[in-house]
PDB file of C-alpha atoms in Angstrom:
ATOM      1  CA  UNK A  20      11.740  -1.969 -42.887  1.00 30.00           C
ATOM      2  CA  UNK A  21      11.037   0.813 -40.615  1.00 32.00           C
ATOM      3  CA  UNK A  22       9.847  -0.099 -36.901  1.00 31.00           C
ATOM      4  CA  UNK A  23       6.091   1.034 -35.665  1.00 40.00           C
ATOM      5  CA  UNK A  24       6.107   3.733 -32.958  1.00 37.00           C
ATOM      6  CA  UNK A  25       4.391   1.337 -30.517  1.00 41.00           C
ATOM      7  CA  UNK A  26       7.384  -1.064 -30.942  1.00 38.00           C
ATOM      8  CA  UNK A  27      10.579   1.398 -31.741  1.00 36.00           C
ATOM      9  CA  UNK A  28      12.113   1.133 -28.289  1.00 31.00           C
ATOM     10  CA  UNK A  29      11.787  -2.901 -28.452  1.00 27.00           C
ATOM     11  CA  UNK A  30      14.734  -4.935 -29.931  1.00 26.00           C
ATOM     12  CA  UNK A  31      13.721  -7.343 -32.687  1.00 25.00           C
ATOM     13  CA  UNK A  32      13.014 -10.820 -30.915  1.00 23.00           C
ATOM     14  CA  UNK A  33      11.924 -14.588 -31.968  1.00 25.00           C
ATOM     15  CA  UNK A  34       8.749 -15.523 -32.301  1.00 28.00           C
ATOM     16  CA  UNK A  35       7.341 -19.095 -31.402  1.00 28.00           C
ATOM     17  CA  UNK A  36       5.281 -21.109 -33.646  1.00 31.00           C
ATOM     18  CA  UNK A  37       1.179 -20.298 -34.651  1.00 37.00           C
ATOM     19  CA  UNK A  38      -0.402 -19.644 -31.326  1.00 38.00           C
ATOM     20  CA  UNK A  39      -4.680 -19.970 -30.604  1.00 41.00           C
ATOM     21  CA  UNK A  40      -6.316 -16.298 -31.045  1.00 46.00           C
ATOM     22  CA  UNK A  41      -6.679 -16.429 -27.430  1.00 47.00           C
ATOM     23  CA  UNK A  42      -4.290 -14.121 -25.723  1.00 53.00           C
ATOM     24  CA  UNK A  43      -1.599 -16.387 -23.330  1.00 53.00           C
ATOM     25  CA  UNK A  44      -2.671 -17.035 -20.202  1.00 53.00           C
ATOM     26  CA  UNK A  45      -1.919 -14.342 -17.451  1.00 61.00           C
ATOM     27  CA  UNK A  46      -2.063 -11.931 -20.221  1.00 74.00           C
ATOM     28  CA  UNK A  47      -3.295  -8.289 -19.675  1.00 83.00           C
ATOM     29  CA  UNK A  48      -4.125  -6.927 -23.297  1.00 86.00           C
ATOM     30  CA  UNK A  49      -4.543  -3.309 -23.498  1.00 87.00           C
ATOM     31  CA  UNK A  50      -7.236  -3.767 -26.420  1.00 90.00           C
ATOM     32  CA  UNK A  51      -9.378  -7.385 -27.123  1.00 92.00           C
ATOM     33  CA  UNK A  52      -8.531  -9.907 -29.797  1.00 93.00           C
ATOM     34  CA  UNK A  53     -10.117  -9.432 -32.774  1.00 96.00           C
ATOM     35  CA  UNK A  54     -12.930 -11.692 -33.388  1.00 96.00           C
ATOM     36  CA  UNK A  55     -11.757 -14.627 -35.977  1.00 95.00           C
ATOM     37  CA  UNK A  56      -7.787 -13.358 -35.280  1.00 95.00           C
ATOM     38  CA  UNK A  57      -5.212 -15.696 -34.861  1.00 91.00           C
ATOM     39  CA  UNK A  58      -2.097 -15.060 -33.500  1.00 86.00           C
ATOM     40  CA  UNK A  59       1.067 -14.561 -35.826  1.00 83.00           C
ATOM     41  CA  UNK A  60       3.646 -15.651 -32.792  1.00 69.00           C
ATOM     42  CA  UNK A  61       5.197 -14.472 -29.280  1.00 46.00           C
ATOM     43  CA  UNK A  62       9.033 -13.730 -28.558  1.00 43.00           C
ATOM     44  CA  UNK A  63      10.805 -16.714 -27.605  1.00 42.00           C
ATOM     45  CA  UNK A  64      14.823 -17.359 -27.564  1.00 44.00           C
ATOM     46  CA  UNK A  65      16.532 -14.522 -29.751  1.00 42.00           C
ATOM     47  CA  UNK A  66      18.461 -17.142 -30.881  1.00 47.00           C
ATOM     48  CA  UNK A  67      15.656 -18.980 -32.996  1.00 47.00           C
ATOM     49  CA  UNK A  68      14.703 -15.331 -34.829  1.00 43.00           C
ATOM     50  CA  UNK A  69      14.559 -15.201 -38.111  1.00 43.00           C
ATOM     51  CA  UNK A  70      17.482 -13.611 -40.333  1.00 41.00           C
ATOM     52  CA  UNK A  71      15.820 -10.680 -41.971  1.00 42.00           C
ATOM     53  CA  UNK A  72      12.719 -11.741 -41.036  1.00 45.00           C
ATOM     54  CA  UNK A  73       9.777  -9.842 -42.282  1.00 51.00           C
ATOM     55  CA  UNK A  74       8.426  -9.487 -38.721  1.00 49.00           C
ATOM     56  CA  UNK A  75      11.642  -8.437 -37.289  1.00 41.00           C
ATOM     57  CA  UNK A  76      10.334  -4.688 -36.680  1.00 39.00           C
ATOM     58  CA  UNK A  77       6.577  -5.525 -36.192  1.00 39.00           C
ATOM     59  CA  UNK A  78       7.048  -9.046 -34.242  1.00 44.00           C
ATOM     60  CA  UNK A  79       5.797  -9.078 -30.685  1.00 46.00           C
ATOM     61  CA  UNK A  80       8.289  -9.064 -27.903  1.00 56.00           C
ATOM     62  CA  UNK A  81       7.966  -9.051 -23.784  1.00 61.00           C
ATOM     63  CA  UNK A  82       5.328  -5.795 -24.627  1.00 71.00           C
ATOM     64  CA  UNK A  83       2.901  -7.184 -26.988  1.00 75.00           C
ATOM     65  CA  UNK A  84       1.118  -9.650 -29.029  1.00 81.00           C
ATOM     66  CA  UNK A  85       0.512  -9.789 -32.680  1.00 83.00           C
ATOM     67  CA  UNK A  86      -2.400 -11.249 -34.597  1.00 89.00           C
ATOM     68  CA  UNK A  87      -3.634 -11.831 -37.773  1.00 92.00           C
ATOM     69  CA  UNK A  88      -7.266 -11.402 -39.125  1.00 95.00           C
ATOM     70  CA  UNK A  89      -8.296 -12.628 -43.181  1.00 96.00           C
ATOM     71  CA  UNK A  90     -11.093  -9.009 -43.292  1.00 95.00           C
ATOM     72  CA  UNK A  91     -10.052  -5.980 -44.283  1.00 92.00           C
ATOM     73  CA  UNK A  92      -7.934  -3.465 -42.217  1.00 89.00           C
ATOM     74  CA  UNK A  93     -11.025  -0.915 -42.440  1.00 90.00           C
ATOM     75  CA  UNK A  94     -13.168  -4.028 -40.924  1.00 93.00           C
ATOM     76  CA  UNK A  95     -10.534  -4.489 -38.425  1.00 93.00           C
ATOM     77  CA  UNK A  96     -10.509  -0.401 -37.425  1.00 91.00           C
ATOM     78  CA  UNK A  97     -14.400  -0.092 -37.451  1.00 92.00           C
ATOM     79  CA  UNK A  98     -14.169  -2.867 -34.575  1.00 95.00           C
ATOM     80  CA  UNK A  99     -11.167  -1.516 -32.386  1.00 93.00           C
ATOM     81  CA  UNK A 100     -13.388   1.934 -32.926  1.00 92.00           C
ATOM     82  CA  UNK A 101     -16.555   0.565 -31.491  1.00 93.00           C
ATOM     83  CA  UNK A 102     -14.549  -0.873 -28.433  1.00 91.00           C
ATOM     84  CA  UNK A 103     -11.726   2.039 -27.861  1.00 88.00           C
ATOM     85  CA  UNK A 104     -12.908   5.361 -29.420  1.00 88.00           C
ATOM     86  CA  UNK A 105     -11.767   7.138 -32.415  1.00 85.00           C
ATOM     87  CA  UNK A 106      -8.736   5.912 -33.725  1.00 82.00           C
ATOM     88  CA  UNK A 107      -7.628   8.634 -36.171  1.00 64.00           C
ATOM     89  CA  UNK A 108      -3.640   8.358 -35.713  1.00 57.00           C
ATOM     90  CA  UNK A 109      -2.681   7.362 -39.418  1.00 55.00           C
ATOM     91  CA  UNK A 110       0.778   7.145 -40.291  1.00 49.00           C
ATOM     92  CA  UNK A 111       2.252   5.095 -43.091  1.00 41.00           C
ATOM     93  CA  UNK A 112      -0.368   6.326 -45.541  1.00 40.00           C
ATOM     94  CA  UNK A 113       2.142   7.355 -49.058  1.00 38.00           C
ATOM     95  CA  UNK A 114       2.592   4.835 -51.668  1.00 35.00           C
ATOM     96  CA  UNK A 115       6.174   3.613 -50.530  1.00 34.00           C
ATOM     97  CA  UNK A 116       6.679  -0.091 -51.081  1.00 34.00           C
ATOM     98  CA  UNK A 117      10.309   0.240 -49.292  1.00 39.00           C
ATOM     99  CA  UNK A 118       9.300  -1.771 -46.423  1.00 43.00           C
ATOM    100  CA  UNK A 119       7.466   0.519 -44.822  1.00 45.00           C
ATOM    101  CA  UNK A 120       3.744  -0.492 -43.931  1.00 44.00           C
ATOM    102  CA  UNK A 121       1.177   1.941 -46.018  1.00 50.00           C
ATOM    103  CA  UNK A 122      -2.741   1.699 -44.689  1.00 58.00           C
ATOM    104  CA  UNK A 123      -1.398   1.330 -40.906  1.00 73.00           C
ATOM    105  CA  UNK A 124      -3.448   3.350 -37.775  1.00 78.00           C
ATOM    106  CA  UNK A 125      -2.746   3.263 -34.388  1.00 76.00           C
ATOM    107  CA  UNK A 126      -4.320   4.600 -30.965  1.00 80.00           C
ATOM    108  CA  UNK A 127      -1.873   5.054 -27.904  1.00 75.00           C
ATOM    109  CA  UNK A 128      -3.603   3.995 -24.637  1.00 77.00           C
ATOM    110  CA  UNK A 129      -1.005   3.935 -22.237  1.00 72.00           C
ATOM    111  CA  UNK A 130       2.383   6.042 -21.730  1.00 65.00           C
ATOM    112  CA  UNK A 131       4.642   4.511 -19.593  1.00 59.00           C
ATOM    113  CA  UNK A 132       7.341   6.394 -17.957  1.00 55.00           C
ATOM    114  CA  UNK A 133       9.741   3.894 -17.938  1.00 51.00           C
ATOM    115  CA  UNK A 134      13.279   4.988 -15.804  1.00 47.00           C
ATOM    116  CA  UNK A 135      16.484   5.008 -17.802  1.00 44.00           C
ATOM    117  CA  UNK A 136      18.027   1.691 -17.179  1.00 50.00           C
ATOM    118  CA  UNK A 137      21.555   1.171 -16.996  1.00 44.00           C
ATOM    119  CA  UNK A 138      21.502  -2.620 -18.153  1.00 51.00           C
ATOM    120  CA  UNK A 139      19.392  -2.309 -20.962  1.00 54.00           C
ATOM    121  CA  UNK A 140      20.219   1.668 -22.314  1.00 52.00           C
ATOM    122  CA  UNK A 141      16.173   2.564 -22.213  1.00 53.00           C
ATOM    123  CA  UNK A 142      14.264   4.933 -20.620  1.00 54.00           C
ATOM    124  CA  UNK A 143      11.749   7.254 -21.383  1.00 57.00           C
ATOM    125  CA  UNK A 144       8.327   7.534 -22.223  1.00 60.00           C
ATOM    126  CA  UNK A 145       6.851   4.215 -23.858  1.00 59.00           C
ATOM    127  CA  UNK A 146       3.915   4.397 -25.576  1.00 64.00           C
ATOM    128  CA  UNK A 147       1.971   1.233 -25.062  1.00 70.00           C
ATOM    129  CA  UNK A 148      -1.898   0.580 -26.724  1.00 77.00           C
ATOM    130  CA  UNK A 149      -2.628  -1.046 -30.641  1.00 83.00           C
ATOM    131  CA  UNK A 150      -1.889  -0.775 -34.307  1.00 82.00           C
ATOM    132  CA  UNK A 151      -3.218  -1.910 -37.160  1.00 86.00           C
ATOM    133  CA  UNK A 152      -1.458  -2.175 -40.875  1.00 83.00           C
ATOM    134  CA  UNK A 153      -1.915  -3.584 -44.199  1.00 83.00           C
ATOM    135  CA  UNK A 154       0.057  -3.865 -47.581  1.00 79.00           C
ATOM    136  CA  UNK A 155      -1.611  -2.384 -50.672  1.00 77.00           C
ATOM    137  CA  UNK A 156      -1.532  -5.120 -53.667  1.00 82.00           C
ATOM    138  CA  UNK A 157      -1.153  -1.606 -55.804  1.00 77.00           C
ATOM    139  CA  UNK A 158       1.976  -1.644 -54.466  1.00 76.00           C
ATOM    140  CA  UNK A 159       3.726  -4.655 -55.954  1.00 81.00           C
ATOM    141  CA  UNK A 160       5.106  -2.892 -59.124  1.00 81.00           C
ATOM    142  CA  UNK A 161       4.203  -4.192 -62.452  1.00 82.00           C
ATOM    143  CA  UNK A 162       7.280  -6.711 -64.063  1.00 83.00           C
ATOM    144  CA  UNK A 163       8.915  -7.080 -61.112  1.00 86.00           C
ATOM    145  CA  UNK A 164       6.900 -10.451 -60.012  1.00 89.00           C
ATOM    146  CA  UNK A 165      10.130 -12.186 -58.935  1.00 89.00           C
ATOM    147  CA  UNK A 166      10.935  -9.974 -56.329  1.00 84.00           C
ATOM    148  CA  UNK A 167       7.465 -10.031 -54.796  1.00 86.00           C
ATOM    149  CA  UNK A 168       7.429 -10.893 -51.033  1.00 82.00           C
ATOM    150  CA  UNK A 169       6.091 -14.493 -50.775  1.00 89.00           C
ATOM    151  CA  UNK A 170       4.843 -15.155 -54.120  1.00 93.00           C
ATOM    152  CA  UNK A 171       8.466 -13.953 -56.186  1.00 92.00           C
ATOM    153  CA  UNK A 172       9.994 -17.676 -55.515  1.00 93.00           C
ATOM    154  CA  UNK A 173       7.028 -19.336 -57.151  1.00 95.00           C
ATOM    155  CA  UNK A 174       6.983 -16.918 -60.212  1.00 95.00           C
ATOM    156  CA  UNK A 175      10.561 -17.878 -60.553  1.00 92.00           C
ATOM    157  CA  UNK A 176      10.368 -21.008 -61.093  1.00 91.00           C
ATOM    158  CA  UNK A 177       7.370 -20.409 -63.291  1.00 94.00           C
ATOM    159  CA  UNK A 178       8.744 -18.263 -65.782  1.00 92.00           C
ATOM    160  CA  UNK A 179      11.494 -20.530 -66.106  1.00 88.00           C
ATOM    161  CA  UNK A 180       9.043 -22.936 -67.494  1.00 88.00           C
ATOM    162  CA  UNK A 181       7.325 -21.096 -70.047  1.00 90.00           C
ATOM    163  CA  UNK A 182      10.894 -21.841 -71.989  1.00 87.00           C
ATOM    164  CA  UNK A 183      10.848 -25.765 -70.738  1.00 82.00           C
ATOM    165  CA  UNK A 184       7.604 -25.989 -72.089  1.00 82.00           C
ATOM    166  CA  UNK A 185       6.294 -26.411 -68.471  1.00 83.00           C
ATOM    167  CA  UNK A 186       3.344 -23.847 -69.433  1.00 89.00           C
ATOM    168  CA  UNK A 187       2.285 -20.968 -71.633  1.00 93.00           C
ATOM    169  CA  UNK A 188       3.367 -17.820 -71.087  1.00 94.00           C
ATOM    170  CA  UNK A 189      -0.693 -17.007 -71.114  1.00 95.00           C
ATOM    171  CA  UNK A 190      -0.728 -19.296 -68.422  1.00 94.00           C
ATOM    172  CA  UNK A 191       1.867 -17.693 -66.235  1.00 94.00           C
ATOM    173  CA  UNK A 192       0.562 -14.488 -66.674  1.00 95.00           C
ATOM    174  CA  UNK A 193      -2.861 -14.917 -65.574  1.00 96.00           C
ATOM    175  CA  UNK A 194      -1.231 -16.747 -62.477  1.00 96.00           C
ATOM    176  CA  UNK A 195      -0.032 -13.446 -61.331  1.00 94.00           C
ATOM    177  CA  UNK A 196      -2.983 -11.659 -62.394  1.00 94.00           C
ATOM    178  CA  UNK A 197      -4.529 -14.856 -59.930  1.00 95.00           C
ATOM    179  CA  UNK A 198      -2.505 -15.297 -57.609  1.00 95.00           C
ATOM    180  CA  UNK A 199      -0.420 -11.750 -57.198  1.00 94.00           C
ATOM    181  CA  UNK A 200      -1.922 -10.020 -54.460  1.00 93.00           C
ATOM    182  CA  UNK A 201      -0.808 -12.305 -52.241  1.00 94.00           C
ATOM    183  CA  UNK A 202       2.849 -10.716 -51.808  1.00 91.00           C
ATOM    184  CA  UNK A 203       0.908  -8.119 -49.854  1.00 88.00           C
ATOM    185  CA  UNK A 204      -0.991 -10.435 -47.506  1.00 91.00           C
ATOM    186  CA  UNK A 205       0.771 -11.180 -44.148  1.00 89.00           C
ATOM    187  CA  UNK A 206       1.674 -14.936 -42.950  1.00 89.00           C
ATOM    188  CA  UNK A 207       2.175 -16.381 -39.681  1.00 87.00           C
ATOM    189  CA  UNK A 208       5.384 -18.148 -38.265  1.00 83.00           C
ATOM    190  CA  UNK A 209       4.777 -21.361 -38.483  1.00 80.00           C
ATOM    191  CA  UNK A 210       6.172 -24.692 -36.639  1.00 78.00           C
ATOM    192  CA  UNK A 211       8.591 -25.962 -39.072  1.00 79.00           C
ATOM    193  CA  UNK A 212      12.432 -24.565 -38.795  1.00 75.00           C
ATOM    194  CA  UNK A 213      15.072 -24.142 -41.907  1.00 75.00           C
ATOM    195  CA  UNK A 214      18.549 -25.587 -41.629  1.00 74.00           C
ATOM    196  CA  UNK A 215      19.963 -23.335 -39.110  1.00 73.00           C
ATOM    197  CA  UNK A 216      17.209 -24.209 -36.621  1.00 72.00           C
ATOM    198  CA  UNK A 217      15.251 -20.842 -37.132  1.00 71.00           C
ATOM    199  CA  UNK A 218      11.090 -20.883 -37.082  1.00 75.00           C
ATOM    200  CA  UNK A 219      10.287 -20.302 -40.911  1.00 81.00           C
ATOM    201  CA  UNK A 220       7.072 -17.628 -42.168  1.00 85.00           C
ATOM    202  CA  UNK A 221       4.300 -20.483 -43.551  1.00 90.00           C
ATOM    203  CA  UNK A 222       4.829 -18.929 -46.719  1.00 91.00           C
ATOM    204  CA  UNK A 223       8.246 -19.530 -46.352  1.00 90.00           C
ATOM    205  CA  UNK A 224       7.550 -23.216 -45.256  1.00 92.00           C
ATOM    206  CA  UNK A 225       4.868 -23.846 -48.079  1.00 95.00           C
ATOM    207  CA  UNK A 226       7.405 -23.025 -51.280  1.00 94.00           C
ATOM    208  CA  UNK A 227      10.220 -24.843 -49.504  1.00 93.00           C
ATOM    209  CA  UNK A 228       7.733 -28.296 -49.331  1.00 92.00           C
ATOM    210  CA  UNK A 229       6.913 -28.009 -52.934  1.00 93.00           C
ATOM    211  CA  UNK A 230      10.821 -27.711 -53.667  1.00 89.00           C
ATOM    212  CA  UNK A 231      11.318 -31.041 -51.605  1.00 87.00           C
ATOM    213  CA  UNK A 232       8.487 -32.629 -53.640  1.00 87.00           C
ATOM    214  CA  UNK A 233       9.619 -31.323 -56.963  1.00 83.00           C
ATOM    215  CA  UNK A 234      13.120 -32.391 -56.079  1.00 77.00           C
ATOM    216  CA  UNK A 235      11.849 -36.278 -54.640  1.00 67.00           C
ATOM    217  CA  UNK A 236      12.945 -38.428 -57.963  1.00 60.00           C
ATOM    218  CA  UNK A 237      15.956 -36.665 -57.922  1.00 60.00           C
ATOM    219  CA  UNK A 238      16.768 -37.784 -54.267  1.00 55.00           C
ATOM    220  CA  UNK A 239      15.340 -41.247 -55.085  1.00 54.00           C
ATOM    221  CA  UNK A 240      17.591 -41.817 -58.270  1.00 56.00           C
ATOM    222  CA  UNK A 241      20.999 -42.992 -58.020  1.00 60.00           C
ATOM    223  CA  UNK A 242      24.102 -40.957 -59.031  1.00 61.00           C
ATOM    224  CA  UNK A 243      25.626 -40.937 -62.105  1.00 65.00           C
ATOM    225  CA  UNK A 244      28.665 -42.552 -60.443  1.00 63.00           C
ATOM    226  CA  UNK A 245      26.389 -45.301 -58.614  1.00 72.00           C
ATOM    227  CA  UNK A 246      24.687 -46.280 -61.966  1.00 62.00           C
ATOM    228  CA  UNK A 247      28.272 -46.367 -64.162  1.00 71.00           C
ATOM    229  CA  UNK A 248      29.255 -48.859 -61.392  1.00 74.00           C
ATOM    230  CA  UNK A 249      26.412 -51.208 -61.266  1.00 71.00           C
ATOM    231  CA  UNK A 250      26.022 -51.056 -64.935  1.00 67.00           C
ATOM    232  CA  UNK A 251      29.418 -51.823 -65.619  1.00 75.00           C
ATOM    233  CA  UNK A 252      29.197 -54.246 -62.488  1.00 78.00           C
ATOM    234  CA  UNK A 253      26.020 -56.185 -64.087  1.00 71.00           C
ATOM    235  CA  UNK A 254      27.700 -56.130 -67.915  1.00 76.00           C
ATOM    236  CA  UNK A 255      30.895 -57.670 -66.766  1.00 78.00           C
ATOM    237  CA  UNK A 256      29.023 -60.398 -64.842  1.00 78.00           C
ATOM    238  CA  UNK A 257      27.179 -61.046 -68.173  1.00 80.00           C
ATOM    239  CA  UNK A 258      23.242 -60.179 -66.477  1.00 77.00           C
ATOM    240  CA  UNK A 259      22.404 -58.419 -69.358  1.00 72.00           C
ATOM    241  CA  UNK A 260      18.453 -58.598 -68.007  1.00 79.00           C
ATOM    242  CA  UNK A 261      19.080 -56.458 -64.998  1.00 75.00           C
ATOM    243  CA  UNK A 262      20.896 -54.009 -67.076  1.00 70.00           C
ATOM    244  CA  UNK A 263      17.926 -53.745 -69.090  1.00 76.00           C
ATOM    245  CA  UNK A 264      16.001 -53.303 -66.025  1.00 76.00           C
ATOM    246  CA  UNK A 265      18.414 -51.083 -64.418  1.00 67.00           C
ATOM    247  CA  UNK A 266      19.055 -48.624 -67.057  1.00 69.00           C
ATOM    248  CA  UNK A 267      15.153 -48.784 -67.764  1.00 69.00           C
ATOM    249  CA  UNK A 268      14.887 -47.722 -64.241  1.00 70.00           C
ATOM    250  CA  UNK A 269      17.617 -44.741 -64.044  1.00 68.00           C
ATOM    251  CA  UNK A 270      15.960 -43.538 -67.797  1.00 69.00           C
ATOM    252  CA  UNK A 271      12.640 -43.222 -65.699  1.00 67.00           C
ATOM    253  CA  UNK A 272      14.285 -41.350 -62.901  1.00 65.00           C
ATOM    254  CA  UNK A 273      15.943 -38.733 -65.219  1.00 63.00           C
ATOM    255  CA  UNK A 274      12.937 -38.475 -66.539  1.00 64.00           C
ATOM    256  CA  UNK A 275      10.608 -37.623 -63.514  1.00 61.00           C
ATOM    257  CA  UNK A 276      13.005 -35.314 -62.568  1.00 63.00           C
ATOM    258  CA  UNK A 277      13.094 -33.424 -65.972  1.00 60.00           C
ATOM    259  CA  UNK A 278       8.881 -33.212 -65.441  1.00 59.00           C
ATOM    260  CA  UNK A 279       9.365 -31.661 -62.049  1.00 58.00           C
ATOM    261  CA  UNK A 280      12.174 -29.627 -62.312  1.00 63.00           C
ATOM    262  CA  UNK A 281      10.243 -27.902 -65.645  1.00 65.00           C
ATOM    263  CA  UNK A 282       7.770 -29.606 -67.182  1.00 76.00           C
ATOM    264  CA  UNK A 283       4.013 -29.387 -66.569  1.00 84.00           C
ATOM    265  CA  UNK A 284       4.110 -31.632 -63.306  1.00 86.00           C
ATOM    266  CA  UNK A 285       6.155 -29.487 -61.843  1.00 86.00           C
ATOM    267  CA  UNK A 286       4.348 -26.349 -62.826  1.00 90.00           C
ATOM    268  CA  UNK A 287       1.210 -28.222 -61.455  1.00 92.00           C
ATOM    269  CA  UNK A 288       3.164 -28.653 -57.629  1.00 92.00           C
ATOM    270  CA  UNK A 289       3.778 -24.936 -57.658  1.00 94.00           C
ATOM    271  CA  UNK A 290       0.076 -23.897 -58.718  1.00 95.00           C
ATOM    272  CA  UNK A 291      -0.699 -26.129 -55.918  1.00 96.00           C
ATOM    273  CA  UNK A 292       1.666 -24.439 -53.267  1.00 96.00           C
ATOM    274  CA  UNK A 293      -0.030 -20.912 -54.026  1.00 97.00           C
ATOM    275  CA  UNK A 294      -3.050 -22.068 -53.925  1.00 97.00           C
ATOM    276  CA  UNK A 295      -1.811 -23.662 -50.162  1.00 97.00           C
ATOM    277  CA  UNK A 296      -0.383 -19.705 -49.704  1.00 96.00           C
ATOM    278  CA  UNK A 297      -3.542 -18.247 -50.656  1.00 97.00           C
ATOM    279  CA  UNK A 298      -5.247 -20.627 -47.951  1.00 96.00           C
ATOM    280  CA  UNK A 299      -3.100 -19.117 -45.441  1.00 95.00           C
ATOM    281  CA  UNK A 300      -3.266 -15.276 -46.050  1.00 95.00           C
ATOM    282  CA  UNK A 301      -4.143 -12.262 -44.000  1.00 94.00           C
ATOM    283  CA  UNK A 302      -5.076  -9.199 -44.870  1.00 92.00           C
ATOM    284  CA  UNK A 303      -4.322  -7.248 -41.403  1.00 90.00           C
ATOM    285  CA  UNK A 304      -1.919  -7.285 -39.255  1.00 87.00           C
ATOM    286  CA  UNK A 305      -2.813  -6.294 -35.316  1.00 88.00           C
ATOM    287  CA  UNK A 306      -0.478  -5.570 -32.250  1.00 83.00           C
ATOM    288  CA  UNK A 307      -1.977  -4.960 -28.876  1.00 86.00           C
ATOM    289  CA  UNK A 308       0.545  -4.147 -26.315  1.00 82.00           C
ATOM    290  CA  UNK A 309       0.212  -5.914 -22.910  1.00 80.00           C
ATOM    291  CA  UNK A 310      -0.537  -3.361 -20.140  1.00 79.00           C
ATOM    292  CA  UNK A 311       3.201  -1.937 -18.903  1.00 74.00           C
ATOM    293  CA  UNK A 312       2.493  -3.204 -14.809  1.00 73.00           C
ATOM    294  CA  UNK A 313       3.540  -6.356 -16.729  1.00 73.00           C
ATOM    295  CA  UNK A 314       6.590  -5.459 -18.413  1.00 68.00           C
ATOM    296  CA  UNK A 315       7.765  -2.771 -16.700  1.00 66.00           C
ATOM    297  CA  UNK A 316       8.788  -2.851 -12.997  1.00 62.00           C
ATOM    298  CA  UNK A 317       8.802   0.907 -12.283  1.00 58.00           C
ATOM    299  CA  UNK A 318       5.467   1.134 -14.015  1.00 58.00           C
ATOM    300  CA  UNK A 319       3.733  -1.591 -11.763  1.00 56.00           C
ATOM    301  CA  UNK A 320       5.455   0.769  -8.232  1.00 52.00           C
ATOM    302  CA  UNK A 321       3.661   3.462  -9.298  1.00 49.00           C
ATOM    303  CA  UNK A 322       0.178   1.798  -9.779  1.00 52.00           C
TER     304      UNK A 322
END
């Protein structure tokens, strides 16, 4: 993924859970919020960053915020316009997929002439102000669904399930035609982590809840090796009624889990989790840099 100009001298750092649009207290943005914007996340402890997160170039840091806004990025540049000037700096513009960020413009409002510094290996010129970017859906090539950012896991499992019999191959196919734009929509960081303690994307956090919940009778249901022993167990004690019951029981189990590993139930609880996705798309993408007298020292001197 290729880093934005504003944010190329910036290592790649956490970013806490979904913050209010409001900027964080103390904050000196060098362009407003966008009305109705939330706010994707601020850096936090490098340590909780996301491995190969999709925000690891275009996450904020000590230097900016990011936010994210549901209207269009042409909405979103008529706006900044308005308040800022002409904003005619477009970059990012071919029809790449490869990561980098087509539709993107940017307006630089502040250079600061930050001294090379020993500790860190920077110095230079920093150019601080705003960018805007969006994903083209005409970019998510045609038969290659399960590689799709955010939505690829879900059509996965789907097409799995047109051979279960979970649903029609009609079906799944007018699910991406529903539901396929939404691998180039952006997501915010949400609060829950993933098993190494790392902040997960929502959309990252919404298929991994509808795995739990298709995987539930499974967790509920004995082992194999726990039923062979209690059946045996209940046989050789002659309580042939709770073997009935038991086995009745474990046959029930088995078959839950058939139905929501790839029959129609389970097909349902992943229609369900992109609807949830869909909920929680954004079109746009915004970072506003905070003015430089608060991240850089030799900046703030020369004010």
């Amino acid at each position: 993924m290729k880093i934005s100009f504003l944010l190329a001298p910036l290592a790649a750092l956490a970013i806490l859970a979904l913050l209010p649009a409001a900027a964080v207290a103390g904050d000196k943005l060098l362009a407003p919020v966008y009305p109705g914007a939330v706010a994707a996340g601020v850096p936090a402890d490098p340590e909780q960053f996301p491995s190969g997160s999709r925000y690891s170039d275009e996450a904020g840091s000590p230097f900016a915020r990011v936010f994210l806004s549901k209207d269009p990025i042409e909405k979103v540049r008529a706006f900044y316009e308005q308040k800022l000037g002409a904003i005619d700096n477009t970059f990012f513009t071919g029809k790449t997929w490869g990561g980098e960020w087509p539709f993107a413009y940017s307006k630089i409002l502040v250079m600061a002439d930050k001294r090379f510094d020993m500790s860190t290996g920077m110095g230079g010129e920093v150019p601080a102000g705003l960018e805007i970017s969006a994903l083209d859906p005409a970019e998510l090539r045609a038969g290659e669904e399960l590689y799709w950012p955010s939505v690829g896991p879900f059509f996965e499992r789907l097409q799995g399930m047109t051979v279960t019999g979970g649903l029609s191959r009609s079906e799944y196919e007018g699910l991406i035609k529903k539901y396929g734009y939404l691998g180039a929509r952006h997501y915010a960081v949400g609060k829950q982590a993933d098993e190494g303690g790392s902040l997960m994307l929502v959309d990252e956090a919404i298929f991994k809840a509808v795995e739990n919940k298709m995987s539930a009778p499974m967790a509920a249901a004995p082992s194999d090796v726990e039923f062979q022993a209690k059946a045996q167990r209940l046989m050789a004690e002659g309580k042939y009624d709770e073997f009935t019951k038991l086995n009745e029981q474990y046959m029930a189990s088995m078959a839950a889990m058939q139905q929501n590993s790839t029959g129609p139930e389970g097909a349902k609880l992943l229609k369900d989790g992109l609807t949830e996705l869909e909920r929680n798309a954004y079109r746009t993408l915004i970072v506003i840099h905070l003015h430089p007298s608060q991240w850089d020292p030799i900046f703030k001197k020369l004010q």
